[in-house]
Amino acid sequence: MRKHWLIGGVAGVLMLAGAAFVQGGPEGETDAGGGDIVQPIAFPHNQHAGNEPGQNNMDCQFCHYSAERSVDAGIPSVATCWGCHQAIPGTNKPEEVAKIREYYEAGEPIPWVRIYKISDHAHFPHMRHVNAGLECQQCHGEVQEMEVLTERSPVWGGDNMGWCVDCHRQPGEDGKQQASTDCAVCHY
Ligand code: HEC
Ligand code: HEC
Ligand code: HEC
Ligand code: HEC
Ligand code: HEC
C-alpha cells in the first residue's frame, strides 16, 4: 500500500517537474536543450578525439581525467590546454587558440558552459558506470564526431529519472537487474 502511494507520488511530481522543464528549463548556466549556448572558446571535440585522418584520436579520459575514479568526469585545466597549444597555434582558428593563452596568463579558468546536468537532489557517480564497462557514447552520443558542443546529444535521457531506472532494471549477465533501483541509491 505504502509502495503504491510512493510510486503514485513520484509519478505526480515527475509530471510537474516535466511541465516546469518545458516552460522554464533548468536553473543556472546550463543548456536547456535548445542548442543556443555559446562556449567561451570554440573547442572542437572532433579535432582532438576523432579518428578520421588529420584528427588526433585522443582518449576521452586524457582530458576527462577522473571519470574512472570519481563522481565527476572532470574538465581539463587551462594549463593542460596550454601544455599542447603553446606549440600548436592552430591552422584554421588561431584566434580561438589565442584565447587559451589569455586565460592562462591571467591565471583564470576557462568559464565553460555546463551542458549535461541532473537535479541537485539526485546523485550520479561516473566511476560506477565507467567501471561497469559502459561507453561514454551510450549517454553522451558520438562526441568524437562533434565540433563545438552547444547542446545535448539526442541519446541523453537525463532530464527524467525514467532513463536512469530503465537501464538499471535491465538484466545483467546473471539474469538479475544490473543495478539498484532503491530510491536511496540516487537520492540522499
Ligand atoms: C583535449 C581535451 C578533451 C578531450 C580529448 C575530450 N574532451 Fe570532452 N570536453 C573537453 C572540454 C574542454 C569540455 C568543455 C567544453 C565543451 O563543452 O565543449 C568538454 C566537454 C565535454 C562534455 C560536456 C560536459 C558538460 O558541460 O556537461 C562531454 C559529455 C564530453 N566532453 C565528453 C567527451 C568524450 C566522450 C570524449 C571522447 C570521445 C571527450 N569528451 C574528449 C575536453 C576534452
Ligand atoms: C595533447 C595535445 C592537445 C591538448 C591537451 C589540447 N589540444 Fe587543442 N588541438 C591539438 C591539436 C593537435 C589540434 C589541431 C591543430 C591544427 O590542426 O592546427 C588542436 C586544435 C584545437 C583548436 C582548433 C584550432 C584550429 O586552428 O582549428 C582549438 C580551438 C583547440 N585545439 C583548443 C583546445 C583547448 C581549449 C584545449 C584544452 C581544453 C585543448 N585544445 C587541448 C592538440 C591539443
Ligand atoms: C550511464 C551514463 C553516462 C556515462 C556512461 C557517462 N556519463 Fe558523463 N554524464 C552523465 C550524467 C548523468 C551527467 C550529469 C551528472 C550530474 O549532473 O551530476 C554527466 C556529466 C558529464 C560531464 C560534465 C561534468 C563532469 O565533470 O562530470 C562530463 C565532462 C562527462 N559527463 C563526460 C563523460 C565521459 C568522458 C564519459 C566516459 C569516460 C562519460 N561521461 C560517461 C552520464 C554518463
Ligand atoms: C537510478 C537513479 C534513481 C533512482 C533509483 C531513483 N531516482 Fe528519483 N530521480 C533520479 C534523477 C536523476 C532525477 C532527476 C532528473 C532531473 O534532473 O530532472 C530524479 C527525480 C526524482 C523526483 C522529481 C523531483 C524533481 O525535482 O525533479 C522525485 C520525486 C524522485 N526522483 C523520487 C524518487 C523515489 C521516491 C525513488 C524510489 C522509488 C526514486 N526517485 C528512485 C534518479 C533516481
Ligand atoms: C545505460 C545504462 C545506465 C544508465 C542510463 C544509468 N545507469 Fe546507473 N548504473 C548502471 C550500471 C550497470 C550500474 C552498476 C555498476 C556496478 O555494478 O557497480 C549503475 C550504478 C549506479 C549507481 C550505484 C548503485 C549502487 O548500488 O551503489 C548509481 C547511484 C547510479 N547508477 C545512478 C544513476 C543515475 C542517477 C542515472 C541517470 C542520471 C543512471 N545511473 C543512469 C547503468 C546505468
mmCIF file with all atom_site columns, C-alpha atoms in Angstrom, residues 6-7 12 23-24 26 32 38-39 48 56-57 68 71 80 87 90 95 104 123 125 143 162 170 176 179 181:
data_model
loop_
_atom_site.group_PDB
_atom_site.id
_atom_site.type_symbol
_atom_site.label_atom_id
_atom_site.label_alt_id
_atom_site.label_comp_id
_atom_site.label_asym_id
_atom_site.label_entity_id
_atom_site.label_seq_id
_atom_site.pdbx_PDB_ins_code
_atom_site.Cartn_x
_atom_site.Cartn_y
_atom_site.Cartn_z
_atom_site.occupancy
_atom_site.B_iso_or_equiv
_atom_site.pdbx_formal_charge
_atom_site.auth_seq_id
_atom_site.auth_comp_id
_atom_site.auth_asym_id
_atom_site.auth_atom_id
_atom_site.pdbx_PDB_model_num
ATOM 1  C CA . LEU A 1 6   ? 5.080  6.271   -3.153  1.00 0.00 ? 6   LEU A CA 1
ATOM 2  C CA . ILE A 1 7   ? 5.119  5.395   -6.843  1.00 0.00 ? 7   ILE A CA 1
ATOM 3  C CA . GLY A 1 12  ? 2.863  13.075  -9.943  1.00 0.00 ? 12  GLY A CA 1
ATOM 4  C CA . GLN A 1 23  ? 8.305  26.107  -19.546 1.00 0.00 ? 23  GLN A CA 1
ATOM 5  C CA . GLY A 1 24  ? 11.458 27.269  -17.916 1.00 0.00 ? 24  GLY A CA 1
ATOM 6  C CA . PRO A 1 26  ? 16.835 24.083  -15.649 1.00 0.00 ? 26  PRO A CA 1
ATOM 7  C CA . ALA A 1 32  ? 18.097 23.841  -21.662 1.00 0.00 ? 32  ALA A CA 1
ATOM 8  C CA . VAL A 1 38  ? 27.993 29.778  -26.774 1.00 0.00 ? 38  VAL A CA 1
ATOM 9  C CA . GLN A 1 39  ? 31.235 28.360  -25.359 1.00 0.00 ? 39  GLN A CA 1
ATOM 10 C CA . HIS A 1 48  ? 41.040 16.187  -30.611 1.00 0.00 ? 48  HIS A CA 1
ATOM 11 C CA . ASN A 1 56  ? 44.185 13.316  -33.074 1.00 0.00 ? 56  ASN A CA 1
ATOM 12 C CA . ASN A 1 57  ? 42.385 10.257  -31.672 1.00 0.00 ? 57  ASN A CA 1
ATOM 13 C CA . GLU A 1 68  ? 37.058 6.228   -13.781 1.00 0.00 ? 68  GLU A CA 1
ATOM 14 C CA . VAL A 1 71  ? 31.698 11.131  -9.279  1.00 0.00 ? 71  VAL A CA 1
ATOM 15 C CA . THR A 1 80  ? 46.513 21.192  -19.856 1.00 0.00 ? 80  THR A CA 1
ATOM 16 C CA . ALA A 1 87  ? 53.453 24.834  -29.546 1.00 0.00 ? 87  ALA A CA 1
ATOM 17 C CA . GLY A 1 90  ? 46.101 26.292  -34.854 1.00 0.00 ? 90  GLY A CA 1
ATOM 18 C CA . GLU A 1 95  ? 42.110 33.317  -32.771 1.00 0.00 ? 95  GLU A CA 1
ATOM 19 C CA . TYR A 1 104 ? 46.468 31.037  -18.951 1.00 0.00 ? 104 TYR A CA 1
ATOM 20 C CA . HIS A 1 123 ? 23.424 11.655  -7.471  1.00 0.00 ? 123 HIS A CA 1
ATOM 21 C CA . PRO A 1 125 ? 28.665 8.568   -9.944  1.00 0.00 ? 125 PRO A CA 1
ATOM 22 C CA . VAL A 1 143 ? 31.289 13.115  -29.090 1.00 0.00 ? 143 VAL A CA 1
ATOM 23 C CA . GLY A 1 162 ? 12.972 7.037   -16.037 1.00 0.00 ? 162 GLY A CA 1
ATOM 24 C CA . GLN A 1 170 ? 17.859 -4.286  -17.490 1.00 0.00 ? 170 GLN A CA 1
ATOM 25 C CA . LYS A 1 176 ? 19.005 -10.241 -12.231 1.00 0.00 ? 176 LYS A CA 1
ATOM 26 C CA . ALA A 1 179 ? 21.867 -2.057  -10.844 1.00 0.00 ? 179 ALA A CA 1
ATOM 27 C CA . THR A 1 181 ? 16.534 0.951   -8.192  1.00 0.00 ? 181 THR A CA 1
#
